[in-house]
């Protein structure tokens, strides 16, 4: 009898310790807690995308399925993001949507997720293929960088061919500058290259005057553009910006110098953010390419619910089993 008692006590203690040491799991059946880690919420496109994600997750709620969302902003630090992911897992999140700060450095996050068996949906900043193969509960949702650049180049070519005034100095060439996103981002270099290729394919003669990196940011783009206007006064005929925020920043630089009307180059962006679309409607931005944030958010919400409930994964059209890419589209009005 005594022996049984001791054995029982030992089991009880063991169970208690196990509970205290293991992470909490408020992810009871019927409730999903989704953790979202964002590289920098001051990024216009990202903040709009996360707004869509909240809506799409709410739309996945149904009788007997409640979804809670917790968002963390790494403000540009991978170290901070690694800590935030740990915190989200400890909080009991059953699935994480991760917008990496450094897309080449996801290992710590992948290890944490795997140790706790929490599936990961990377989005917008694509990890390299080898990292995506580290575990079978990793997914990526994004868009084709090359397609966005090609579309931007085609929009620019159409506008130049239509508008006899685009070649302002009538030298048969279009003098252009590029405002680039972040170094090392899949959407920066590829967008620029494919936009220029598309212009050339349409027979536009180009002369590159300069380029500046502005990290997707409107204020930084205004600065870079001001410098380039100073270097090439009245020579710039076309501004290709890797996103709308930077195209708007470039336009701000001209506005500050009181350049108007025919003294302005043609500006092109990518994203179709709220302000970007307004600028297209009122004709200041010659065109943009829509980065389908609603579609991306919907795919993320579907994968998140399927990964936790184990139901519905077969209804998602993956490429290479774990990638979802949403198409871009051209916007000119
Ligand atoms: C791009 C988007 C940019 C910026 C960047 C951040 O896809 O076009 O505006 O948000 O992602 O990773
Ligand atoms: Ca010219």
GROMACS .gro file of C-alpha atoms and ligand atoms in nm:
model
  346
    1UNK     CA    1   0.000   0.000   0.000
    2UNK     CA    2   0.279   0.236   0.103
    3UNK     CA    3   0.467   0.156  -0.215
    4UNK     CA    4   0.158   0.240  -0.424
    5UNK     CA    5   0.118   0.567  -0.238
    6UNK     CA    6   0.476   0.671  -0.305
    7UNK     CA    7   0.444   0.570  -0.669
    8UNK     CA    8   0.119   0.769  -0.703
    9UNK     CA    9   0.277   1.075  -0.546
   10UNK     CA   10   0.575   1.053  -0.777
   11UNK     CA   11   0.347   1.035  -1.083
   12UNK     CA   12   0.146   1.332  -0.959
   13UNK     CA   13   0.457   1.542  -0.904
   14UNK     CA   14   0.590   1.445  -1.245
   15UNK     CA   15   0.267   1.548  -1.415
   16UNK     CA   16   0.264   1.880  -1.233
   17UNK     CA   17   0.623   1.959  -1.327
   18UNK     CA   18   0.549   1.865  -1.687
   19UNK     CA   19   0.259   2.113  -1.695
   20UNK     CA   20   0.457   2.392  -1.535
   21UNK     CA   21   0.758   2.345  -1.761
   22UNK     CA   22   0.564   2.303  -2.089
   23UNK     CA   23   0.418   2.603  -2.265
   24UNK     CA   24   0.059   2.701  -2.205
   25UNK     CA   25  -0.183   2.589  -2.473
   26UNK     CA   26  -0.483   2.819  -2.471
   27UNK     CA   27  -0.534   2.694  -2.827
   28UNK     CA   28  -0.827   2.483  -2.709
   29UNK     CA   29  -1.039   2.324  -2.976
   30UNK     CA   30  -1.259   2.603  -3.106
   31UNK     CA   31  -1.005   2.879  -3.046
   32UNK     CA   32  -0.701   2.968  -3.254
   33UNK     CA   33  -0.449   3.226  -3.148
   34UNK     CA   34  -0.253   3.363  -3.445
   35UNK     CA   35   0.074   3.548  -3.385
   36UNK     CA   36   0.191   3.797  -3.647
   37UNK     CA   37   0.550   3.924  -3.653
   38UNK     CA   38   0.608   4.226  -3.879
   39UNK     CA   39   0.953   4.357  -3.986
   40UNK     CA   40   0.846   4.721  -3.953
   41UNK     CA   41   0.494   4.847  -3.915
   42UNK     CA   42   0.583   5.196  -4.033
   43UNK     CA   43   0.604   5.038  -4.383
   44UNK     CA   44   0.287   5.155  -4.559
   45UNK     CA   45   0.222   4.843  -4.764
   46UNK     CA   46   0.283   4.613  -4.466
   47UNK     CA   47   0.050   4.803  -4.237
   48UNK     CA   48  -0.224   4.782  -4.502
   49UNK     CA   49  -0.152   4.411  -4.554
   50UNK     CA   50  -0.180   4.341  -4.181
   51UNK     CA   51  -0.509   4.529  -4.173
   52UNK     CA   52  -0.632   4.291  -4.445
   53UNK     CA   53  -0.499   3.990  -4.254
   54UNK     CA   54  -0.703   4.086  -3.948
   55UNK     CA   55  -1.015   4.107  -4.167
   56UNK     CA   56  -0.947   3.779  -4.344
   57UNK     CA   57  -0.886   3.596  -4.015
   58UNK     CA   58  -1.209   3.737  -3.876
   59UNK     CA   59  -1.383   3.612  -4.192
   60UNK     CA   60  -1.257   3.260  -4.117
   61UNK     CA   61  -1.438   3.259  -3.781
   62UNK     CA   62  -1.746   3.043  -3.769
   63UNK     CA   63  -1.968   2.868  -3.519
   64UNK     CA   64  -1.735   2.691  -3.283
   65UNK     CA   65  -1.422   2.860  -3.418
   66UNK     CA   66  -1.294   3.177  -3.260
   67UNK     CA   67  -0.972   3.343  -3.384
   68UNK     CA   68  -0.758   3.584  -3.184
   69UNK     CA   69  -0.471   3.783  -3.340
   70UNK     CA   70  -0.161   3.929  -3.174
   71UNK     CA   71   0.070   4.150  -3.382
   72UNK     CA   72   0.430   4.240  -3.293
   73UNK     CA   73   0.644   4.504  -3.466
   74UNK     CA   74   1.022   4.435  -3.484
   75UNK     CA   75   1.095   4.792  -3.601
   76UNK     CA   76   1.375   4.669  -3.823
   77UNK     CA   77   1.567   4.445  -3.578
   78UNK     CA   78   1.599   4.069  -3.635
   79UNK     CA   79   1.707   4.019  -3.272
   80UNK     CA   80   1.389   4.189  -3.155
   81UNK     CA   81   1.185   3.973  -3.389
   82UNK     CA   82   1.344   3.650  -3.264
   83UNK     CA   83   1.246   3.751  -2.907
   84UNK     CA   84   0.897   3.844  -3.018
   85UNK     CA   85   0.849   3.506  -3.184
   86UNK     CA   86   0.954   3.336  -2.862
   87UNK     CA   87   0.708   3.551  -2.670
   88UNK     CA   88   0.425   3.474  -2.914
   89UNK     CA   89   0.492   3.101  -2.879
   90UNK     CA   90   0.501   3.126  -2.498
   91UNK     CA   91   0.176   3.319  -2.511
   92UNK     CA   92   0.022   3.012  -2.670
   93UNK     CA   93  -0.004   3.103  -3.038
   94UNK     CA   94  -0.083   2.791  -3.239
   95UNK     CA   95   0.040   2.933  -3.570
   96UNK     CA   96   0.266   3.226  -3.665
   97UNK     CA   97   0.273   3.459  -3.965
   98UNK     CA   98   0.627   3.593  -3.997
   99UNK     CA   99   0.744   3.886  -4.208
  100UNK     CA  100   1.118   3.844  -4.153
  101UNK     CA  101   1.341   4.144  -4.090
  102UNK     CA  102   1.638   3.970  -4.249
  103UNK     CA  103   1.507   3.723  -4.501
  104UNK     CA  104   1.843   3.545  -4.503
  105UNK     CA  105   1.831   3.477  -4.130
  106UNK     CA  106   1.523   3.272  -4.032
  107UNK     CA  107   1.704   2.981  -3.862
  108UNK     CA  108   1.643   3.084  -3.502
  109UNK     CA  109   1.272   3.136  -3.569
  110UNK     CA  110   1.244   2.805  -3.753
  111UNK     CA  111   1.415   2.622  -3.464
  112UNK     CA  112   1.182   2.779  -3.207
  113UNK     CA  113   0.876   2.692  -3.413
  114UNK     CA  114   0.987   2.336  -3.474
  115UNK     CA  115   1.073   2.273  -3.107
  116UNK     CA  116   0.722   2.384  -3.014
  117UNK     CA  117   0.551   2.237  -3.319
  118UNK     CA  118   0.403   2.572  -3.423
  119UNK     CA  119   0.360   2.601  -3.803
  120UNK     CA  120   0.509   2.910  -3.969
  121UNK     CA  121   0.372   3.112  -4.256
  122UNK     CA  122   0.638   3.347  -4.389
  123UNK     CA  123   0.507   3.634  -4.597
  124UNK     CA  124   0.623   3.923  -4.816
  125UNK     CA  125   0.996   3.873  -4.742
  126UNK     CA  126   1.085   3.538  -4.893
  127UNK     CA  127   1.335   3.309  -4.721
  128UNK     CA  128   1.581   3.132  -4.950
  129UNK     CA  129   1.477   2.789  -5.076
  130UNK     CA  130   1.716   2.591  -4.850
  131UNK     CA  131   1.568   2.753  -4.540
  132UNK     CA  132   1.216   2.677  -4.660
  133UNK     CA  133   1.317   2.309  -4.668
  134UNK     CA  134   1.429   2.302  -4.302
  135UNK     CA  135   1.091   2.176  -4.182
  136UNK     CA  136   0.768   2.055  -4.343
  137UNK     CA  137   0.541   2.298  -4.154
  138UNK     CA  138   0.684   2.606  -4.328
  139UNK     CA  139   0.484   2.805  -4.585
  140UNK     CA  140   0.539   3.121  -4.786
  141UNK     CA  141   0.282   3.367  -4.919
  142UNK     CA  142   0.389   3.646  -5.152
  143UNK     CA  143   0.399   3.755  -5.513
  144UNK     CA  144   0.625   3.728  -5.818
  145UNK     CA  145   0.882   4.009  -5.802
  146UNK     CA  146   0.962   3.976  -6.168
  147UNK     CA  147   0.601   4.010  -6.276
  148UNK     CA  148   0.566   4.341  -6.090
  149UNK     CA  149   0.878   4.485  -6.255
  150UNK     CA  150   0.773   4.370  -6.602
  151UNK     CA  151   0.430   4.524  -6.557
  152UNK     CA  152   0.581   4.851  -6.437
  153UNK     CA  153   0.813   4.861  -6.740
  154UNK     CA  154   0.523   4.788  -6.976
  155UNK     CA  155   0.313   5.063  -6.819
  156UNK     CA  156   0.603   5.305  -6.859
  157UNK     CA  157   0.660   5.200  -7.221
  158UNK     CA  158   0.289   5.248  -7.303
  159UNK     CA  159   0.290   5.594  -7.145
  160UNK     CA  160   0.607   5.699  -7.327
  161UNK     CA  161   0.483   5.574  -7.665
  162UNK     CA  162   0.150   5.749  -7.616
  163UNK     CA  163   0.285   6.078  -7.486
  164UNK     CA  164   0.492   6.264  -7.746
  165UNK     CA  165   0.629   6.493  -7.474
  166UNK     CA  166   0.790   6.222  -7.257
  167UNK     CA  167   1.126   6.263  -7.434
  168UNK     CA  168   1.151   6.621  -7.324
  169UNK     CA  169   1.487   6.711  -7.478
  170UNK     CA  170   1.401   6.523  -7.799
  171UNK     CA  171   1.723   6.324  -7.811
  172UNK     CA  172   1.543   5.998  -7.889
  173UNK     CA  173   1.625   5.853  -7.546
  174UNK     CA  174   1.448   5.850  -7.213
  175UNK     CA  175   1.671   5.973  -6.932
  176UNK     CA  176   1.565   5.786  -6.616
  177UNK     CA  177   1.646   5.731  -6.251
  178UNK     CA  178   1.557   5.442  -6.022
  179UNK     CA  179   1.454   5.460  -5.659
  180UNK     CA  180   1.527   5.126  -5.505
  181UNK     CA  181   1.386   4.943  -5.205
  182UNK     CA  182   1.608   4.758  -4.963
  183UNK     CA  183   1.942   4.594  -5.043
  184UNK     CA  184   1.897   4.217  -5.050
  185UNK     CA  185   1.516   4.220  -5.083
  186UNK     CA  186   1.371   3.996  -5.353
  187UNK     CA  187   1.141   4.280  -5.462
  188UNK     CA  188   1.414   4.542  -5.514
  189UNK     CA  189   1.678   4.429  -5.765
  190UNK     CA  190   1.442   4.203  -5.957
  191UNK     CA  191   1.178   4.474  -5.996
  192UNK     CA  192   1.432   4.720  -6.130
  193UNK     CA  193   1.590   4.476  -6.374
  194UNK     CA  194   1.265   4.348  -6.512
  195UNK     CA  195   1.116   4.697  -6.550
  196UNK     CA  196   1.417   4.811  -6.753
  197UNK     CA  197   1.407   4.489  -6.961
  198UNK     CA  198   1.039   4.542  -7.041
  199UNK     CA  199   1.102   4.901  -7.155
  200UNK     CA  200   1.385   4.787  -7.381
  201UNK     CA  201   1.174   4.504  -7.523
  202UNK     CA  202   0.917   4.764  -7.627
  203UNK     CA  203   1.190   4.948  -7.817
  204UNK     CA  204   1.240   5.240  -7.580
  205UNK     CA  205   1.594   5.380  -7.588
  206UNK     CA  206   1.707   5.444  -7.235
  207UNK     CA  207   1.978   5.637  -7.059
  208UNK     CA  208   2.022   5.572  -6.689
  209UNK     CA  209   2.125   5.886  -6.502
  210UNK     CA  210   2.134   5.753  -6.149
  211UNK     CA  211   1.975   5.552  -5.873
  212UNK     CA  212   1.922   5.583  -5.501
  213UNK     CA  213   1.822   5.340  -5.230
  214UNK     CA  214   1.538   5.452  -5.004
  215UNK     CA  215   1.430   5.139  -4.812
  216UNK     CA  216   1.065   5.155  -4.927
  217UNK     CA  217   1.027   5.484  -4.742
  218UNK     CA  218   0.867   5.803  -4.864
  219UNK     CA  219   1.084   6.050  -4.670
  220UNK     CA  220   1.408   5.874  -4.765
  221UNK     CA  221   1.298   5.873  -5.129
  222UNK     CA  222   1.233   6.247  -5.116
  223UNK     CA  223   1.592   6.297  -4.999
  224UNK     CA  224   1.743   6.073  -5.263
  225UNK     CA  225   1.534   6.240  -5.532
  226UNK     CA  226   1.634   6.589  -5.419
  227UNK     CA  227   2.000   6.489  -5.456
  228UNK     CA  228   1.941   6.350  -5.805
  229UNK     CA  229   1.745   6.655  -5.917
  230UNK     CA  230   2.043   6.863  -5.803
  231UNK     CA  231   2.283   6.643  -5.998
  232UNK     CA  232   2.075   6.629  -6.317
  233UNK     CA  233   1.873   6.949  -6.321
  234UNK     CA  234   1.585   6.929  -6.571
  235UNK     CA  235   1.726   6.615  -6.731
  236UNK     CA  236   1.519   6.343  -6.564
  237UNK     CA  237   1.230   6.225  -6.782
  238UNK     CA  238   1.125   5.909  -6.600
  239UNK     CA  239   1.131   5.792  -6.238
  240UNK     CA  240   1.095   5.418  -6.174
  241UNK     CA  241   1.033   5.355  -5.806
  242UNK     CA  242   1.030   5.003  -5.657
  243UNK     CA  243   0.713   5.095  -5.463
  244UNK     CA  244   0.443   5.362  -5.435
  245UNK     CA  245   0.570   5.516  -5.111
  246UNK     CA  246   0.900   5.597  -5.281
  247UNK     CA  247   0.732   5.723  -5.600
  248UNK     CA  248   0.532   5.960  -5.379
  249UNK     CA  249   0.852   6.065  -5.202
  250UNK     CA  250   1.010   6.144  -5.539
  251UNK     CA  251   0.704   6.354  -5.628
  252UNK     CA  252   0.737   6.534  -5.292
  253UNK     CA  253   1.092   6.636  -5.389
  254UNK     CA  254   0.967   6.803  -5.708
  255UNK     CA  255   0.677   6.967  -5.525
  256UNK     CA  256   0.919   7.112  -5.273
  257UNK     CA  257   1.116   7.270  -5.556
  258UNK     CA  258   0.793   7.403  -5.708
  259UNK     CA  259   0.833   7.203  -6.026
  260UNK     CA  260   0.497   7.153  -6.193
  261UNK     CA  261   0.329   7.043  -6.515
  262UNK     CA  262   0.558   6.986  -6.811
  263UNK     CA  263   0.867   7.025  -6.593
  264UNK     CA  264   0.786   6.695  -6.424
  265UNK     CA  265   0.908   6.348  -6.525
  266UNK     CA  266   0.674   6.050  -6.545
  267UNK     CA  267   0.654   5.859  -6.215
  268UNK     CA  268   0.574   5.490  -6.169
  269UNK     CA  269   0.527   5.290  -5.850
  270UNK     CA  270   0.426   4.941  -5.737
  271UNK     CA  271   0.177   4.833  -5.462
  272UNK     CA  272  -0.142   5.031  -5.516
  273UNK     CA  273  -0.148   5.157  -5.159
  274UNK     CA  274  -0.435   5.386  -5.065
  275UNK     CA  275  -0.236   5.704  -5.135
  276UNK     CA  276  -0.073   5.544  -5.439
  277UNK     CA  277  -0.412   5.473  -5.595
  278UNK     CA  278  -0.531   5.827  -5.519
  279UNK     CA  279  -0.223   5.966  -5.694
  280UNK     CA  280  -0.300   5.753  -6.000
  281UNK     CA  281  -0.660   5.875  -6.004
  282UNK     CA  282  -0.557   6.238  -5.990
  283UNK     CA  283  -0.289   6.185  -6.254
  284UNK     CA  284   0.023   6.263  -6.053
  285UNK     CA  285   0.140   5.902  -6.062
  286UNK     CA  286   0.139   5.776  -6.423
  287UNK     CA  287   0.077   5.418  -6.312
  288UNK     CA  288   0.123   5.152  -6.047
  289UNK     CA  289   0.110   4.775  -6.018
  290UNK     CA  290  -0.133   4.629  -5.766
  291UNK     CA  291   0.028   4.410  -5.502
  292UNK     CA  292  -0.270   4.193  -5.406
  293UNK     CA  293  -0.273   4.237  -5.030
  294UNK     CA  294  -0.628   4.105  -5.000
  295UNK     CA  295  -0.536   3.786  -5.186
  296UNK     CA  296  -0.218   3.742  -4.983
  297UNK     CA  297  -0.403   3.797  -4.656
  298UNK     CA  298  -0.673   3.550  -4.757
  299UNK     CA  299  -0.419   3.280  -4.842
  300UNK     CA  300  -0.242   3.337  -4.510
  301UNK     CA  301  -0.567   3.314  -4.315
  302UNK     CA  302  -0.665   2.994  -4.495
  303UNK     CA  303  -0.328   2.831  -4.436
  304UNK     CA  304  -0.329   2.939  -4.070
  305UNK     CA  305  -0.669   2.781  -4.002
  306UNK     CA  306  -0.587   2.468  -4.202
  307UNK     CA  307  -0.251   2.424  -4.028
  308UNK     CA  308  -0.411   2.434  -3.682
  309UNK     CA  309  -0.736   2.246  -3.748
  310UNK     CA  310  -0.584   1.997  -3.991
  311UNK     CA  311  -0.870   2.068  -4.231
  312UNK     CA  312  -0.879   2.248  -4.565
  313UNK     CA  313  -0.511   2.236  -4.665
  314UNK     CA  314  -0.607   2.042  -4.981
  315UNK     CA  315  -0.819   2.337  -5.097
  316UNK     CA  316  -0.523   2.572  -5.115
  317UNK     CA  317  -0.334   2.579  -5.444
  318UNK     CA  318   0.029   2.557  -5.347
  319UNK     CA  319   0.331   2.566  -5.570
  320UNK     CA  320   0.603   2.324  -5.468
  321UNK     CA  321   0.378   2.214  -5.176
  322UNK     CA  322   0.436   2.523  -4.963
  323UNK     CA  323   0.437   2.842  -5.171
  324UNK     CA  324   0.145   3.065  -5.265
  325UNK     CA  325   0.213   3.352  -5.509
  326UNK     CA  326  -0.063   3.598  -5.588
  327UNK     CA  327  -0.057   3.771  -5.929
  328UNK     CA  328  -0.001   4.147  -5.969
  329UNK     CA  329  -0.213   4.368  -6.196
  330UNK     CA  330  -0.160   4.696  -6.379
  331UNK     CA  331  -0.336   5.011  -6.262
  332UNK     CA  332  -0.356   5.320  -6.480
  333UNK     CA  333  -0.675   5.488  -6.366
  334LIG     C1  334   0.723   4.490  -5.101
  334LIG     C2  335   0.637   4.615  -5.112
  334LIG     C3  336   0.708   4.730  -5.048
  334LIG     C4  337   0.749   4.695  -4.906
  334LIG     C5  338   0.826   4.565  -4.902
  334LIG     C6  339   0.859   4.526  -4.760
  334LIG     O1  340   0.656   4.380  -5.156
  334LIG     O2  341   0.615   4.643  -5.248
  334LIG     O3  342   0.625   4.845  -5.047
  334LIG     O4  343   0.634   4.685  -4.827
  334LIG     O5  344   0.753   4.463  -4.966
  334LIG     O6  345   0.910   4.399  -4.750
  335LIG    CA1  346   1.541   6.243  -7.365
   0.00000   0.00000   0.00000
